Short mmCIF file of C-alpha atoms in Angstrom, two decimals:
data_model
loop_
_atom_site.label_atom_id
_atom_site.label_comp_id
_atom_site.label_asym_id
_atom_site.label_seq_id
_atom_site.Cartn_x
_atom_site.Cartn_y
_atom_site.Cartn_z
CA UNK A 1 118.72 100.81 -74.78
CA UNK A 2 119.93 100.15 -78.50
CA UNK A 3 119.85 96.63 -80.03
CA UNK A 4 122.36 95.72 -82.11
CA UNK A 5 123.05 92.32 -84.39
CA UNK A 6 126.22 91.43 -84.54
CA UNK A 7 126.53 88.99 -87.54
CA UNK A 8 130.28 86.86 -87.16
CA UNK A 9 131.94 84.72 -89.41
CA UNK A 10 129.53 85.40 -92.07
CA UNK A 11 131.02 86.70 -95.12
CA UNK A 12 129.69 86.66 -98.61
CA UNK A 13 131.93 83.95 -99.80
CA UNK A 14 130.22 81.43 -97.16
CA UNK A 15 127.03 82.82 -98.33
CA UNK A 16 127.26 80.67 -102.08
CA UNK A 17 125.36 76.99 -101.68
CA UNK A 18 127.97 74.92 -102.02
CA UNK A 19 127.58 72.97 -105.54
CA UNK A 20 125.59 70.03 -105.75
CA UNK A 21 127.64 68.05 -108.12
CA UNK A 22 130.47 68.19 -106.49
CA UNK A 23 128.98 66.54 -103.53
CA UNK A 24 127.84 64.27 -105.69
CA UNK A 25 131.34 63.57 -107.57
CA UNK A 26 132.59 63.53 -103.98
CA UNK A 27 130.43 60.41 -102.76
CA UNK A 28 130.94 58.55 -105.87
CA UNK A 29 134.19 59.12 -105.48
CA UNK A 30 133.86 57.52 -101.74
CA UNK A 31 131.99 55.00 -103.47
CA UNK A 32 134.78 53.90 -106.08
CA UNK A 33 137.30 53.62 -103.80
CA UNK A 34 134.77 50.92 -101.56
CA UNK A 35 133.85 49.07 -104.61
CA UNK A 36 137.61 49.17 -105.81
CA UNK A 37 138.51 46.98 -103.09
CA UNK A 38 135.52 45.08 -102.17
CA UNK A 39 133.43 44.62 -105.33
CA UNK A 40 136.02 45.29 -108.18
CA UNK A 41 134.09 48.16 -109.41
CA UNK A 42 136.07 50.31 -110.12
CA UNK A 43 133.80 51.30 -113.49
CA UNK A 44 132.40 53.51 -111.26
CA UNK A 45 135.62 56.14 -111.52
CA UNK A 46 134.76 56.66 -115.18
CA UNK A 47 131.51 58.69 -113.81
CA UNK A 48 133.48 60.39 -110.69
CA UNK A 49 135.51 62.02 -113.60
CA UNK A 50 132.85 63.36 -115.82
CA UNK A 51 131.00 64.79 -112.33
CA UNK A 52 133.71 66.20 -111.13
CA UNK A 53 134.94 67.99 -114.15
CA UNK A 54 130.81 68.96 -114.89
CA UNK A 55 131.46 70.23 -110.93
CA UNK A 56 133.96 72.13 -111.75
CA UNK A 57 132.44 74.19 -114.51
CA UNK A 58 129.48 74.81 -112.81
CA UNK A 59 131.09 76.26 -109.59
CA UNK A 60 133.46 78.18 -112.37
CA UNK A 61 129.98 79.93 -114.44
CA UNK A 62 127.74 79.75 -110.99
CA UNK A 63 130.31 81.29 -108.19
CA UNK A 64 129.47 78.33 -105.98
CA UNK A 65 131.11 76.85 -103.14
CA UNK A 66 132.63 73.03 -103.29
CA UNK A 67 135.96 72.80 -105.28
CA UNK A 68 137.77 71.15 -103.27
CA UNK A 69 134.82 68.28 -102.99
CA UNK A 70 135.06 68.03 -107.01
CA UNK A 71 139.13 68.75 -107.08
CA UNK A 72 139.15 65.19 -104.89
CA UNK A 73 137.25 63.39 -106.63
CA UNK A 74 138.60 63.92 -109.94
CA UNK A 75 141.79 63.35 -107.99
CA UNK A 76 140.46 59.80 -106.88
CA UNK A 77 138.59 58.97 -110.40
CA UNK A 78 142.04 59.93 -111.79
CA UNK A 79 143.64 57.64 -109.70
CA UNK A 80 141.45 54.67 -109.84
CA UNK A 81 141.82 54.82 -113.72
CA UNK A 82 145.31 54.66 -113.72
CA UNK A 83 145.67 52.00 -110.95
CA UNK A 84 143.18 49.92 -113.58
CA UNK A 85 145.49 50.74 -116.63
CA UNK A 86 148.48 50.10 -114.88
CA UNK A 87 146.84 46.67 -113.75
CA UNK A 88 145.44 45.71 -117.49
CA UNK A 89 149.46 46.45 -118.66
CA UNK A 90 150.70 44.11 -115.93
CA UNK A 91 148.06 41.45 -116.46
CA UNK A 92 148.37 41.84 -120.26
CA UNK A 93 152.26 41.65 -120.42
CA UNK A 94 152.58 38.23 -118.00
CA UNK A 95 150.00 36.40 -119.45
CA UNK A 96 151.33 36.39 -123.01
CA UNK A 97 154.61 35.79 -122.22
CA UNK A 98 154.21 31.77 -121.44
#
């Protein structure tokens, strides 16, 4: 009787830890969008950006797993920004207009 294993599914890309950062980017990003519309932080998207990008790099040089989680949160930090510059515009324009 011969025993064989019989590995499926497993190929060397799914082998690479999938990158910390990113994860990391990818739950502040989570965490923006909350504080966006509950606590008005959205201060927080100025850090989602610089992890995500850092994210990015490191799955670049490492051969890691996780660009998408970093690609959507730079996405959201991205976002946040300009939904806070568009606001400051808006808010700046009508209020010296009396």
């Amino acid at each position: 009787m011969s025993t064989e294993i019989v590995q499926t599914g497993h190929t060397e890309a799914s082998a690479q830890p999938i990158n910390r950062q990113a994860i990391v980017a990818a739950a502040m990003a989570v965490l923006a969008l909350v504080g966006l519309f509950f606590a008005g932080m959205a201060v927080i998207a100025i850090f989602v950006v610089g992890a995500g990008h850092v994210a990015l790099n490191q799955i670049q040089q490492r051969r890691e797993r996780g660009r998408p989680f970093a690609i959507g949160a730079l996405v959201v930090g991205y976002g946040i920004g300009l939904l806070s510059l568009g606001s400051a515009l808006i808010f700046a324009f009508t209020s010296g207009i009396h």
